[in-house]
Short mmCIF file of C-alpha atoms and ligand atoms in Angstrom, two decimals:
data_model
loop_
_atom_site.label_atom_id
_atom_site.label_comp_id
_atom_site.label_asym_id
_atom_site.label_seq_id
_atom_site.Cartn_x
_atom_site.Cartn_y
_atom_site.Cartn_z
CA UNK A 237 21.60 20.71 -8.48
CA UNK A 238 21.21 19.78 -4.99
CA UNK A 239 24.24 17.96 -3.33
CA UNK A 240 23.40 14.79 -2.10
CA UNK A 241 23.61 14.36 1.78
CA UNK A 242 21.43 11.38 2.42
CA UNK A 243 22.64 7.76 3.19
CA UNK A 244 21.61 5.26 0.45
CA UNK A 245 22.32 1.56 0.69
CA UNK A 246 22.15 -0.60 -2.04
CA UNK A 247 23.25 -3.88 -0.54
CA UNK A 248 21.20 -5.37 2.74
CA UNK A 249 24.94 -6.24 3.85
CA UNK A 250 26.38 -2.73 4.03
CA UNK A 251 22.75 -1.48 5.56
CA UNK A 252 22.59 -4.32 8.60
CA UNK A 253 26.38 -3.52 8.72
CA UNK A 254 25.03 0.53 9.14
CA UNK A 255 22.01 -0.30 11.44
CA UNK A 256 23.70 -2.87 13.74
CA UNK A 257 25.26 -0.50 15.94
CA UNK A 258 21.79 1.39 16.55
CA UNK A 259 20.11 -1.71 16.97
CA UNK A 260 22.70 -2.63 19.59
CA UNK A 261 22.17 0.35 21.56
CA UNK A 262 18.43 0.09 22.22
CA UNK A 263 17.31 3.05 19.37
CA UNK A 264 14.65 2.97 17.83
CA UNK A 265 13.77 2.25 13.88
CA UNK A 266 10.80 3.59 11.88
CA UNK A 267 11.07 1.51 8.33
CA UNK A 268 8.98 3.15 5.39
CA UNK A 269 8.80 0.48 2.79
CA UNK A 270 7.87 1.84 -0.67
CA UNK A 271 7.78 0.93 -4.35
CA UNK A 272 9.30 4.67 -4.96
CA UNK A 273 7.39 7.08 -6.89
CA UNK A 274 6.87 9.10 -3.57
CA UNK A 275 3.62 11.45 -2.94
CA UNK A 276 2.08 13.34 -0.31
CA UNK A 277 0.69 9.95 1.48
CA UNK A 278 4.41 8.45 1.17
CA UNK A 279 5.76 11.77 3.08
CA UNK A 280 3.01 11.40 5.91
CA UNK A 281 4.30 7.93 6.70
CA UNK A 282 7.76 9.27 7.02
CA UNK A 283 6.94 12.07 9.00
CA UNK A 284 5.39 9.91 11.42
CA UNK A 285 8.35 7.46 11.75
CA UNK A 286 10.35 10.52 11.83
CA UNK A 287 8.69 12.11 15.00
CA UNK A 288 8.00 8.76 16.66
CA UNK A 289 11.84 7.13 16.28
CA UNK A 290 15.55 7.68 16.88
CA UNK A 291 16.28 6.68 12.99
CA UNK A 292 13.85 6.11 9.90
CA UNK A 293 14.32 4.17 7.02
CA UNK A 294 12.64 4.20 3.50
CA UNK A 295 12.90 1.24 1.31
CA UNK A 296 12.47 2.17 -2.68
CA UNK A 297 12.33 -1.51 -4.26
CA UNK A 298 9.45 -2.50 -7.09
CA UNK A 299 9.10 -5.99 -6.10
CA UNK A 300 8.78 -8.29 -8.94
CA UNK A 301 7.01 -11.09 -7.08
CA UNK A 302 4.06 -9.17 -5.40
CA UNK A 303 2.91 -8.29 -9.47
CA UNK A 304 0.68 -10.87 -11.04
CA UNK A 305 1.04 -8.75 -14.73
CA UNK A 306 4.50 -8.39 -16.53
CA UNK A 307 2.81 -5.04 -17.54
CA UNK A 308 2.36 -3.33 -14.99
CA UNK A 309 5.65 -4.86 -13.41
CA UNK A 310 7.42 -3.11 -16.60
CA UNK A 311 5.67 -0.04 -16.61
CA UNK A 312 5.57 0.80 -12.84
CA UNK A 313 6.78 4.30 -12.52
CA UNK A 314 10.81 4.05 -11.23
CA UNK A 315 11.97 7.57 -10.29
CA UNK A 316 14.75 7.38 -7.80
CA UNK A 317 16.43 10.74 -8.04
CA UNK A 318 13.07 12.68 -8.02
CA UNK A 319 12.51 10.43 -5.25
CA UNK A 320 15.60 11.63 -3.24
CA UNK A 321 15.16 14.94 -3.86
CA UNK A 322 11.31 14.43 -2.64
CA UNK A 323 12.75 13.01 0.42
CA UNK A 324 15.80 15.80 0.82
CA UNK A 325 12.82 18.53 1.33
CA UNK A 326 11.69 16.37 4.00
CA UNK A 327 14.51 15.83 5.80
CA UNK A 328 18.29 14.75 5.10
CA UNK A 329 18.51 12.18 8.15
CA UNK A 330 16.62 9.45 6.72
CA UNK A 331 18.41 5.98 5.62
CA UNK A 332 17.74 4.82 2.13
CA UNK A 333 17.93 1.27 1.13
CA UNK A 334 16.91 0.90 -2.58
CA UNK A 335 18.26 -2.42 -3.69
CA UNK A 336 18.46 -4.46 -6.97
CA UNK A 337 16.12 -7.78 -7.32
CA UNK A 338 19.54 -9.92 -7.03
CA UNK A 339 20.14 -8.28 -3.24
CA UNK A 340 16.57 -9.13 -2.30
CA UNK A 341 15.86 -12.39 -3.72
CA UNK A 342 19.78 -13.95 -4.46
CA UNK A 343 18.93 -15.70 -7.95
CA UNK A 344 15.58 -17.24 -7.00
CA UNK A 345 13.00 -14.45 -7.46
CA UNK A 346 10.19 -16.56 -6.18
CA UNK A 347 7.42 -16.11 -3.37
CA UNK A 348 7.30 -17.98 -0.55
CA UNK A 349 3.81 -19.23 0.39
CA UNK A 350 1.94 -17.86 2.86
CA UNK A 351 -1.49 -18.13 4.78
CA UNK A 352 -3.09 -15.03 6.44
CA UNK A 353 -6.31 -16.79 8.19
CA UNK A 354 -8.37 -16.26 4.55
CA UNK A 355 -7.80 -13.06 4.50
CA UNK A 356 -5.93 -13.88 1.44
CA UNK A 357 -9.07 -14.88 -0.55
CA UNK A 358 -10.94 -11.60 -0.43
CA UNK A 359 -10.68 -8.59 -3.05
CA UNK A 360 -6.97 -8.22 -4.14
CA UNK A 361 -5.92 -11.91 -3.52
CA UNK A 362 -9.20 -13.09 -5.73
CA UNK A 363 -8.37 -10.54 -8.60
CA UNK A 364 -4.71 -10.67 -8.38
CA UNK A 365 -3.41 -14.05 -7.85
CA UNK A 366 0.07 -14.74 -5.79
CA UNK A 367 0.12 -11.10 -4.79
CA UNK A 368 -0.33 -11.47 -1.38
CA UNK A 369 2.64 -14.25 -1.19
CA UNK A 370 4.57 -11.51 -2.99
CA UNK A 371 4.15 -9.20 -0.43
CA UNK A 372 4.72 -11.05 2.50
CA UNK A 373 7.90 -12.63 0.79
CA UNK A 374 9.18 -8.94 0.30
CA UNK A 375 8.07 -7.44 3.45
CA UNK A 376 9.41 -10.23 5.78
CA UNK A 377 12.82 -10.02 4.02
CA UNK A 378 12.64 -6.03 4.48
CA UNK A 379 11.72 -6.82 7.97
CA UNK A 380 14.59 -9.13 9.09
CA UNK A 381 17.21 -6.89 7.73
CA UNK A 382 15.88 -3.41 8.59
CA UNK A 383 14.88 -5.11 12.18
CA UNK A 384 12.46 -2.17 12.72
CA UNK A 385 10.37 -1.07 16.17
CA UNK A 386 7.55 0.09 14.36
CA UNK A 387 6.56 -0.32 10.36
CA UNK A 388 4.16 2.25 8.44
CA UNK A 389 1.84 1.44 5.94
CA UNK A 390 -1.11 3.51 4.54
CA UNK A 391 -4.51 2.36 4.41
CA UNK A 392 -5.04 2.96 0.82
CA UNK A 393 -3.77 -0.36 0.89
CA UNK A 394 -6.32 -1.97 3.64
CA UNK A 395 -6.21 -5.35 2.80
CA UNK A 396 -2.68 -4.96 2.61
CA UNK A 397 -2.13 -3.10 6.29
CA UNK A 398 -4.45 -6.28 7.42
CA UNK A 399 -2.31 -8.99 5.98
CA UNK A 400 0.56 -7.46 7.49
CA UNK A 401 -0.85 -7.17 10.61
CA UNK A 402 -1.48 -10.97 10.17
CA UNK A 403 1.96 -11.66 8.85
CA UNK A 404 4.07 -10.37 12.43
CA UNK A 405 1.31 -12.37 14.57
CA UNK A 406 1.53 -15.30 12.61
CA UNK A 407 5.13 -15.37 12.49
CA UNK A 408 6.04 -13.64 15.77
CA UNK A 409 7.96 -10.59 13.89
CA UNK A 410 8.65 -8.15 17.00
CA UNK A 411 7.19 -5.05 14.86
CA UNK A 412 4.48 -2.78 15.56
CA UNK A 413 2.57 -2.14 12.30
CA UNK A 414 0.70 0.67 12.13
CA UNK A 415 -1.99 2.05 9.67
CA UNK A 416 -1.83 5.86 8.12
CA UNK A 417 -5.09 7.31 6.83
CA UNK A 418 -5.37 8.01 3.43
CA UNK A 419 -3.78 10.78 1.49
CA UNK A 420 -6.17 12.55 -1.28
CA UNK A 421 -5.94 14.80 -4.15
CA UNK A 422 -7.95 17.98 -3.76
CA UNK A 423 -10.28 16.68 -5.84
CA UNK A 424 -10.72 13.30 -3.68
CA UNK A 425 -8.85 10.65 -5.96
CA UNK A 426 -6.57 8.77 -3.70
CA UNK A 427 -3.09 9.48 -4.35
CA UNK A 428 -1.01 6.46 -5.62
CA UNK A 429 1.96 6.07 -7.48
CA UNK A 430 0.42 4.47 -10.53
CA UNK A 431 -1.83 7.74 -10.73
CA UNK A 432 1.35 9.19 -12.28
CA UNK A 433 0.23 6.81 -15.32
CA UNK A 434 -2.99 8.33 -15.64
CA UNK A 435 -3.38 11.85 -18.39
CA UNK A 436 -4.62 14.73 -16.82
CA UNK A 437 -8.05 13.93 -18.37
CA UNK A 438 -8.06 10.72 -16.74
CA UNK A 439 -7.30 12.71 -13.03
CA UNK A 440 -9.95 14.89 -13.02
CA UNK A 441 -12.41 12.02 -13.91
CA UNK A 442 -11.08 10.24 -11.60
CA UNK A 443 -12.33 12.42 -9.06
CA UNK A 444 -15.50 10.32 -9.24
CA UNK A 445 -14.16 7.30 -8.08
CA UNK A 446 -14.56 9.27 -3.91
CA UNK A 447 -17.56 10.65 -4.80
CA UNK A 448 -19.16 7.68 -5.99
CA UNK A 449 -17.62 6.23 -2.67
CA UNK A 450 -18.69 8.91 -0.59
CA UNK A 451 -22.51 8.65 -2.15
CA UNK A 452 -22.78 5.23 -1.28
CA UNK A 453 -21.23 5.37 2.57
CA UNK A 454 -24.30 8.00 3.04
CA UNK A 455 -26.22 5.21 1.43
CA UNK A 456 -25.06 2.56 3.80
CA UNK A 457 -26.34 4.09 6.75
CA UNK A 458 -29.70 3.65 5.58
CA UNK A 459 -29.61 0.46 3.57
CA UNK A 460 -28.52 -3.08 3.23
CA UNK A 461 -25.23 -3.68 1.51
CA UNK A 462 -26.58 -5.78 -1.41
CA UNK A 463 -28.44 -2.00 -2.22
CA UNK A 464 -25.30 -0.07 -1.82
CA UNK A 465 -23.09 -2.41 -3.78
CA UNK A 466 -25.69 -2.09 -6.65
CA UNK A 467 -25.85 1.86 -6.43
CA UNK A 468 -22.43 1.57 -7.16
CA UNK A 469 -22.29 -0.64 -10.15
CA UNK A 470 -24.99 1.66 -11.27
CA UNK A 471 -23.21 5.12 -10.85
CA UNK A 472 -20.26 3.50 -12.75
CA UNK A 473 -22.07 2.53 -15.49
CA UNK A 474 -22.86 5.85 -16.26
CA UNK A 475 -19.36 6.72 -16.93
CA UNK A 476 -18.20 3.78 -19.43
CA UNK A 477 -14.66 5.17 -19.33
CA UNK A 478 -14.55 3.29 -15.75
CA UNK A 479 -14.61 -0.72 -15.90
CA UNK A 480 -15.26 -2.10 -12.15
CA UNK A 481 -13.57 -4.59 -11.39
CA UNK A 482 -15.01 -4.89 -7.86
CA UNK A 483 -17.05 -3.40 -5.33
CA UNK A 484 -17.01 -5.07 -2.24
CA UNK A 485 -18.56 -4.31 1.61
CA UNK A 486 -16.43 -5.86 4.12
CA UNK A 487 -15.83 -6.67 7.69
CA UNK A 488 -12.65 -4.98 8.60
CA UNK A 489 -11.50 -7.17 10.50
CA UNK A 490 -12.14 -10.13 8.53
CA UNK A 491 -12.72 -8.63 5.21
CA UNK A 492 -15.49 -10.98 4.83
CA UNK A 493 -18.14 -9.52 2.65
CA UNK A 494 -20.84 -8.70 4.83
CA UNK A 495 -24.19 -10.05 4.60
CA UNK A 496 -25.86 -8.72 7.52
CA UNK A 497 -25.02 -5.46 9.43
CA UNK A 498 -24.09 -5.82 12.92
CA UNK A 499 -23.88 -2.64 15.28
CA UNK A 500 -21.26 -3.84 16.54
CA UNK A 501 -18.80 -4.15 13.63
CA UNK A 502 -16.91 -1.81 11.26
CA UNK A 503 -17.35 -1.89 7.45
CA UNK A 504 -15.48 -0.88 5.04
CA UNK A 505 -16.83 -0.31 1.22
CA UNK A 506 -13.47 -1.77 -1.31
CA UNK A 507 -13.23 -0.82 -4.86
CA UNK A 508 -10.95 -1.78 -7.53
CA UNK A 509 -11.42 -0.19 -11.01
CA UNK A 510 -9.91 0.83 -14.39
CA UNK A 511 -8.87 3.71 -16.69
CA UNK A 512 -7.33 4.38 -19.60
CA UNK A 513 -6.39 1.03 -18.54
CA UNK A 514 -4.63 1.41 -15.57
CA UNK A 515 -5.97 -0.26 -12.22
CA UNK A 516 -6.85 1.71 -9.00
CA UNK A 517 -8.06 1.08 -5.81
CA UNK A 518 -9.42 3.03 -2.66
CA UNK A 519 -11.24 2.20 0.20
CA UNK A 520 -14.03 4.29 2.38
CA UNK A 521 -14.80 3.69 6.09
CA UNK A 522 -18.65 3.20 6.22
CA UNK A 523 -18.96 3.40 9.61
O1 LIG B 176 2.53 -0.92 -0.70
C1 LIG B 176 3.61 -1.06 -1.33
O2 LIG B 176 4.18 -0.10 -1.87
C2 LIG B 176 4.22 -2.45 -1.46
O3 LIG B 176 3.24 -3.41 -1.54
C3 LIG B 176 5.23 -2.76 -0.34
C4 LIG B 176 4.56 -2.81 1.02
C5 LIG B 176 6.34 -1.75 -0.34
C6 LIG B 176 5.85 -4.15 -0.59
O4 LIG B 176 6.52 -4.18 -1.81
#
Protein backbone atom coordinates (compact mmCIF):
# COMPACT_ATOMS: atom_id res chain seq x y z
CA UNK A 1 0.00 0.00 0.00
CA UNK A 2 0.90 3.41 -0.89
CA UNK A 3 1.85 5.78 2.07
CA UNK A 4 -0.22 8.60 2.26
CA UNK A 5 1.54 12.03 1.60
CA UNK A 6 -1.33 14.28 0.69
CA UNK A 7 -2.98 16.95 2.98
CA UNK A 8 -6.66 16.12 3.77
CA UNK A 9 -8.87 18.42 5.79
CA UNK A 10 -11.90 17.40 7.20
CA UNK A 11 -12.99 20.48 9.08
CA UNK A 12 -13.38 24.05 7.00
CA UNK A 13 -11.68 25.42 10.35
CA UNK A 14 -8.37 23.56 10.19
CA UNK A 15 -8.41 24.15 6.10
CA UNK A 16 -9.01 28.26 6.29
CA UNK A 17 -6.58 27.87 9.28
CA UNK A 18 -4.07 25.92 6.39
CA UNK A 19 -4.95 28.33 3.46
CA UNK A 20 -4.84 31.66 5.35
CA UNK A 21 -1.28 32.11 5.22
CA UNK A 22 -1.24 31.58 1.26
CA UNK A 23 -4.07 33.69 0.89
CA UNK A 24 -2.19 36.35 2.85
CA UNK A 25 0.71 36.28 0.70
CA UNK A 26 -0.91 37.02 -2.66
CA UNK A 27 -0.74 33.00 -4.07
CA UNK A 28 -2.83 31.81 -5.98
CA UNK A 29 -5.76 28.98 -5.45
CA UNK A 30 -7.20 26.60 -8.08
CA UNK A 31 -10.37 24.86 -6.09
CA UNK A 32 -11.66 21.53 -7.82
CA UNK A 33 -14.99 20.91 -6.25
CA UNK A 34 -16.18 17.29 -6.71
CA UNK A 35 -18.74 14.79 -5.46
CA UNK A 36 -15.63 12.14 -5.44
CA UNK A 37 -15.76 9.20 -7.57
CA UNK A 38 -12.88 10.79 -9.69
CA UNK A 39 -12.40 10.01 -13.64
CA UNK A 40 -10.43 11.12 -16.42
CA UNK A 41 -12.63 14.54 -16.79
CA UNK A 42 -12.12 15.09 -12.83
CA UNK A 43 -8.11 14.76 -13.45
CA UNK A 44 -8.25 17.33 -16.46
CA UNK A 45 -9.75 19.94 -14.16
CA UNK A 46 -6.98 19.41 -11.73
CA UNK A 47 -4.35 19.45 -14.07
CA UNK A 48 -5.42 22.69 -15.22
CA UNK A 49 -5.63 24.33 -11.72
CA UNK A 50 -2.43 22.63 -11.19
CA UNK A 51 -0.47 24.36 -14.11
CA UNK A 52 -2.38 27.63 -13.83
CA UNK A 53 -1.93 28.20 -9.70
CA UNK A 54 0.52 28.35 -6.81
CA UNK A 55 -1.82 25.70 -4.75
CA UNK A 56 -4.94 23.51 -5.86
CA UNK A 57 -7.57 22.23 -3.94
CA UNK A 58 -10.12 19.33 -4.51
CA UNK A 59 -13.25 19.21 -2.55
CA UNK A 60 -14.78 15.40 -2.25
CA UNK A 61 -18.31 16.19 -0.51
CA UNK A 62 -21.82 14.46 -1.92
CA UNK A 63 -24.01 17.26 -1.11
CA UNK A 64 -27.25 16.23 0.25
CA UNK A 65 -29.17 19.37 -0.70
CA UNK A 66 -28.33 19.70 -4.49
CA UNK A 67 -30.29 15.86 -4.79
CA UNK A 68 -34.00 16.05 -5.32
CA UNK A 69 -34.15 11.81 -4.89
CA UNK A 70 -33.17 10.09 -1.51
CA UNK A 71 -32.06 7.36 -4.05
CA UNK A 72 -29.75 8.50 -5.79
CA UNK A 73 -28.50 10.63 -2.70
CA UNK A 74 -28.01 7.00 -1.00
CA UNK A 75 -26.62 5.27 -3.75
CA UNK A 76 -24.16 7.89 -5.15
CA UNK A 77 -20.90 6.16 -5.54
CA UNK A 78 -18.53 7.31 -2.23
CA UNK A 79 -14.96 6.07 -2.84
CA UNK A 80 -12.53 8.20 -0.96
CA UNK A 81 -9.43 6.08 -0.75
CA UNK A 82 -9.60 5.03 -4.47
CA UNK A 83 -10.10 8.59 -4.80
CA UNK A 84 -6.75 9.54 -3.08
CA UNK A 85 -4.88 7.15 -4.61
CA UNK A 86 -6.46 8.49 -8.11
CA UNK A 87 -5.26 11.79 -7.09
CA UNK A 88 -1.59 10.51 -5.60
CA UNK A 89 -0.78 9.41 -9.44
CA UNK A 90 -1.52 12.84 -10.27
CA UNK A 91 0.32 14.61 -8.05
CA UNK A 92 0.97 14.60 -4.11
CA UNK A 93 0.77 18.57 -3.70
CA UNK A 94 -2.82 18.96 -3.91
CA UNK A 95 -5.04 20.01 -0.68
CA UNK A 96 -7.96 17.80 0.10
CA UNK A 97 -10.93 18.99 1.92
CA UNK A 98 -13.55 16.16 2.13
CA UNK A 99 -15.88 17.11 4.92
CA UNK A 100 -18.92 15.58 6.76
CA UNK A 101 -22.60 17.19 6.09
CA UNK A 102 -22.38 18.61 9.88
CA UNK A 103 -19.00 20.79 8.78
CA UNK A 104 -20.83 22.09 5.71
CA UNK A 105 -24.23 22.78 6.74
CA UNK A 106 -23.88 23.01 11.01
CA UNK A 107 -27.31 21.14 11.85
CA UNK A 108 -29.53 22.84 9.27
CA UNK A 109 -28.96 20.90 6.01
CA UNK A 110 -31.16 23.18 4.03
CA UNK A 111 -30.73 25.27 0.68
CA UNK A 112 -30.72 28.65 0.58
CA UNK A 113 -32.79 30.17 -2.25
CA UNK A 114 -31.44 31.45 -5.08
CA UNK A 115 -32.28 33.22 -8.50
CA UNK A 116 -29.96 32.84 -11.56
CA UNK A 117 -31.88 35.31 -14.16
CA UNK A 118 -34.30 32.04 -15.24
CA UNK A 119 -31.74 30.17 -15.98
CA UNK A 120 -33.00 28.10 -13.22
CA UNK A 121 -36.21 27.07 -15.07
CA UNK A 122 -34.66 25.32 -18.04
CA UNK A 123 -33.68 21.45 -18.32
CA UNK A 124 -32.21 20.31 -14.91
CA UNK A 125 -34.07 22.90 -12.70
CA UNK A 126 -37.59 21.79 -14.54
CA UNK A 127 -36.80 17.97 -14.07
CA UNK A 128 -35.06 18.18 -10.85
CA UNK A 129 -36.62 20.53 -8.51
CA UNK A 130 -34.43 22.57 -5.71
CA UNK A 131 -31.28 21.34 -7.36
CA UNK A 132 -30.03 24.35 -8.50
CA UNK A 133 -30.55 26.06 -4.83
CA UNK A 134 -28.56 22.99 -3.74
CA UNK A 135 -25.79 23.80 -5.69
CA UNK A 136 -25.39 27.26 -5.22
CA UNK A 137 -25.89 26.72 -1.35
CA UNK A 138 -22.87 24.20 -1.55
CA UNK A 139 -20.72 25.96 -3.94
CA UNK A 140 -20.92 29.44 -2.27
CA UNK A 141 -20.05 27.84 1.11
CA UNK A 142 -17.02 25.95 -0.74
CA UNK A 143 -16.26 29.28 -2.15
CA UNK A 144 -16.01 31.49 1.00
CA UNK A 145 -13.84 29.07 2.78
CA UNK A 146 -11.52 27.81 0.02
CA UNK A 147 -11.41 31.75 -1.13
CA UNK A 148 -10.16 30.54 -4.56
CA UNK A 149 -8.61 32.78 -7.73
CA UNK A 150 -10.02 30.66 -10.20
CA UNK A 151 -12.80 27.61 -9.88
CA UNK A 152 -13.04 24.60 -12.51
CA UNK A 153 -15.98 23.03 -13.58
CA UNK A 154 -16.59 20.73 -16.63
CA UNK A 155 -19.09 21.31 -19.14
CA UNK A 156 -20.72 18.02 -18.91
CA UNK A 157 -22.48 19.95 -16.50
CA UNK A 158 -23.47 23.16 -18.83
CA UNK A 159 -26.28 24.38 -17.18
CA UNK A 160 -24.43 23.96 -14.17
CA UNK A 161 -20.97 25.93 -15.38
CA UNK A 162 -23.79 28.70 -16.47
CA UNK A 163 -25.47 29.02 -13.14
CA UNK A 164 -22.24 29.37 -11.61
CA UNK A 165 -21.12 31.79 -13.77
CA UNK A 166 -24.38 33.59 -12.72
CA UNK A 167 -23.93 32.85 -9.07
CA UNK A 168 -20.19 35.05 -8.65
CA UNK A 169 -21.87 37.97 -10.85
CA UNK A 170 -24.86 38.03 -8.99
CA UNK A 171 -23.27 37.92 -5.76
CA UNK A 172 -19.94 39.64 -6.49
CA UNK A 173 -17.78 36.34 -5.52
CA UNK A 174 -14.11 37.50 -6.68
CA UNK A 175 -13.64 33.99 -8.63
CA UNK A 176 -12.93 33.31 -12.10
CA UNK A 177 -15.02 30.28 -13.18
CA UNK A 178 -13.95 28.58 -15.89
CA UNK A 179 -15.47 25.79 -18.16
CA UNK A 180 -13.43 22.35 -19.12
CA UNK A 181 -14.57 20.50 -22.23
CA UNK A 182 -15.91 17.31 -21.87
CA UNK A 183 -14.13 14.12 -21.06
CA UNK A 184 -15.38 10.86 -23.14
CA UNK A 185 -15.09 7.22 -23.07
CA UNK A 186 -13.56 5.75 -26.20
CA UNK A 187 -16.64 4.81 -27.19
CA UNK A 188 -18.20 8.50 -26.82
CA UNK A 189 -20.38 8.12 -23.53
CA UNK A 190 -19.52 11.02 -21.37
CA UNK A 191 -17.69 10.05 -18.41
CA UNK A 192 -19.53 10.69 -15.06
CA UNK A 193 -19.35 9.35 -11.80
CA UNK A 194 -22.78 7.76 -11.73
CA UNK A 195 -21.58 5.76 -14.96
CA UNK A 196 -19.81 3.63 -12.32
CA UNK A 197 -23.59 2.50 -11.58
CA UNK A 198 -24.18 1.41 -14.93
CA UNK A 199 -23.21 -2.85 -15.94
CA UNK A 200 -20.92 -3.18 -18.58
CA UNK A 201 -23.90 -3.97 -20.88
CA UNK A 202 -25.40 -0.81 -20.05
CA UNK A 203 -21.73 1.11 -21.14
CA UNK A 204 -21.40 -0.09 -24.34
CA UNK A 205 -25.09 0.83 -25.13
CA UNK A 206 -24.58 3.73 -23.86
CA UNK A 207 -22.31 4.60 -26.49
CA UNK A 208 -25.42 5.67 -28.41
CA UNK A 209 -26.38 8.33 -26.34
CA UNK A 210 -23.04 10.64 -28.56
CA UNK A 211 -23.91 9.16 -31.51
CA UNK A 212 -27.42 9.89 -31.43
CA UNK A 213 -26.06 13.43 -30.37
CA UNK A 214 -23.58 13.63 -32.92
CA UNK A 215 -26.36 12.53 -35.77
CA UNK A 216 -28.52 15.20 -34.89
CA UNK A 217 -25.74 18.27 -34.58
CA UNK A 218 -25.05 17.20 -38.45
CA UNK A 219 -28.79 17.47 -38.62
CA UNK A 220 -28.96 20.92 -37.17
CA UNK A 221 -26.96 22.49 -39.67
CA UNK A 222 -29.46 21.81 -42.15
CA UNK A 223 -32.74 21.96 -40.29
CA UNK A 224 -34.96 23.69 -37.85
CA UNK A 225 -34.71 22.57 -34.26
CA UNK A 226 -38.34 21.38 -33.87
CA UNK A 227 -36.89 18.58 -36.79
CA UNK A 228 -33.81 17.78 -34.88
CA UNK A 229 -35.45 17.48 -31.50
CA UNK A 230 -37.90 14.96 -33.17
CA UNK A 231 -35.00 12.90 -34.92
CA UNK A 232 -33.96 12.43 -31.61
CA UNK A 233 -37.01 11.22 -29.83
CA UNK A 234 -37.18 9.03 -32.83
CA UNK A 235 -33.63 7.38 -32.73
CA UNK A 236 -34.37 6.71 -29.00
CA UNK A 237 -37.30 5.03 -29.50
CA UNK A 238 -35.67 2.51 -31.31
CA UNK A 239 -33.72 1.43 -28.39
CA UNK A 240 -36.56 1.03 -25.55
CA UNK A 241 -33.84 0.28 -23.01
CA UNK A 242 -33.33 4.30 -23.10
CA UNK A 243 -36.34 6.45 -21.54
CA UNK A 244 -35.75 10.33 -22.54
CA UNK A 245 -36.37 12.35 -20.27
CA UNK A 246 -35.48 15.44 -22.34
CA UNK A 247 -34.09 16.70 -25.39
CA UNK A 248 -33.72 20.19 -25.49
CA UNK A 249 -31.96 22.94 -28.17
CA UNK A 250 -30.81 25.87 -26.33
CA UNK A 251 -29.31 29.26 -26.41
CA UNK A 252 -26.12 29.01 -24.51
CA UNK A 253 -26.21 31.81 -23.13
CA UNK A 254 -29.64 31.88 -22.01
CA UNK A 255 -30.51 28.30 -22.25
CA UNK A 256 -33.71 29.35 -23.67
CA UNK A 257 -35.00 26.75 -26.01
CA UNK A 258 -34.58 28.11 -29.28
CA UNK A 259 -37.25 28.73 -31.65
CA UNK A 260 -35.61 30.39 -34.40
CA UNK A 261 -31.90 30.10 -35.44
CA UNK A 262 -29.96 33.17 -35.39
CA UNK A 263 -26.37 33.31 -37.07
CA UNK A 264 -25.37 35.00 -34.62
CA UNK A 265 -25.90 32.75 -31.57
CA UNK A 266 -24.50 29.45 -30.21
CA UNK A 267 -26.69 26.37 -29.58
CA UNK A 268 -26.29 23.79 -27.69
CA UNK A 269 -28.45 20.33 -28.11
CA UNK A 270 -29.19 19.04 -23.92
CA UNK A 271 -30.18 15.58 -23.15
CA UNK A 272 -31.15 13.90 -20.07
CA UNK A 273 -31.98 10.15 -20.21
CA UNK A 274 -32.23 6.76 -18.40
CA UNK A 275 -30.82 3.22 -18.02
CA UNK A 276 -31.08 0.44 -16.17
CA UNK A 277 -32.52 3.20 -14.29
CA UNK A 278 -29.92 5.41 -13.66
CA UNK A 279 -30.07 9.13 -15.07
CA UNK A 280 -27.44 10.67 -17.45
CA UNK A 281 -26.85 13.66 -19.10
CA UNK A 282 -24.49 15.17 -21.89
CA UNK A 283 -24.51 18.01 -23.92
CA UNK A 284 -23.21 18.65 -27.76
CA UNK A 285 -22.14 22.05 -29.17
CA UNK A 286 -24.25 22.47 -32.41
CA UNK A 287 -22.54 25.15 -33.64
O1 LIG B 1 -20.72 18.89 -10.31
C1 LIG B 1 -20.63 18.44 -9.14
O2 LIG B 1 -19.94 17.45 -8.88
C2 LIG B 1 -21.40 19.12 -8.02
O3 LIG B 1 -22.61 19.60 -8.48
C3 LIG B 1 -20.59 20.21 -7.30
C4 LIG B 1 -20.26 21.36 -8.23
C5 LIG B 1 -19.33 19.62 -6.72
C6 LIG B 1 -21.42 20.78 -6.14
O4 LIG B 1 -21.75 19.79 -5.22
Amino acid sequence: MQEILMLIFNKKSDLSAFLSPFINQNKSIGFVPTMGALHEGHLSLLKNSLSENDITVMSIFVNPTQFNNAEDLDKYPRTLERDVQIMLALSNSIIVYAPEVEDIYEGNTVSENFEYDGLENQMEGKHRPGHFDGVGTIVKRLFEIVQPNKAYFGEKDFQQLQIVKKLVSKYNIPVEVIGCPIHREPNGLAMSSRNERLSAIAKEKAAIIYQILSDAKKLFQTNSAEETILFVENEFKKHPEFQLEYFEIADEATLLPVSQKVSDKKYRGFIAIFIENIRLIDNISLN
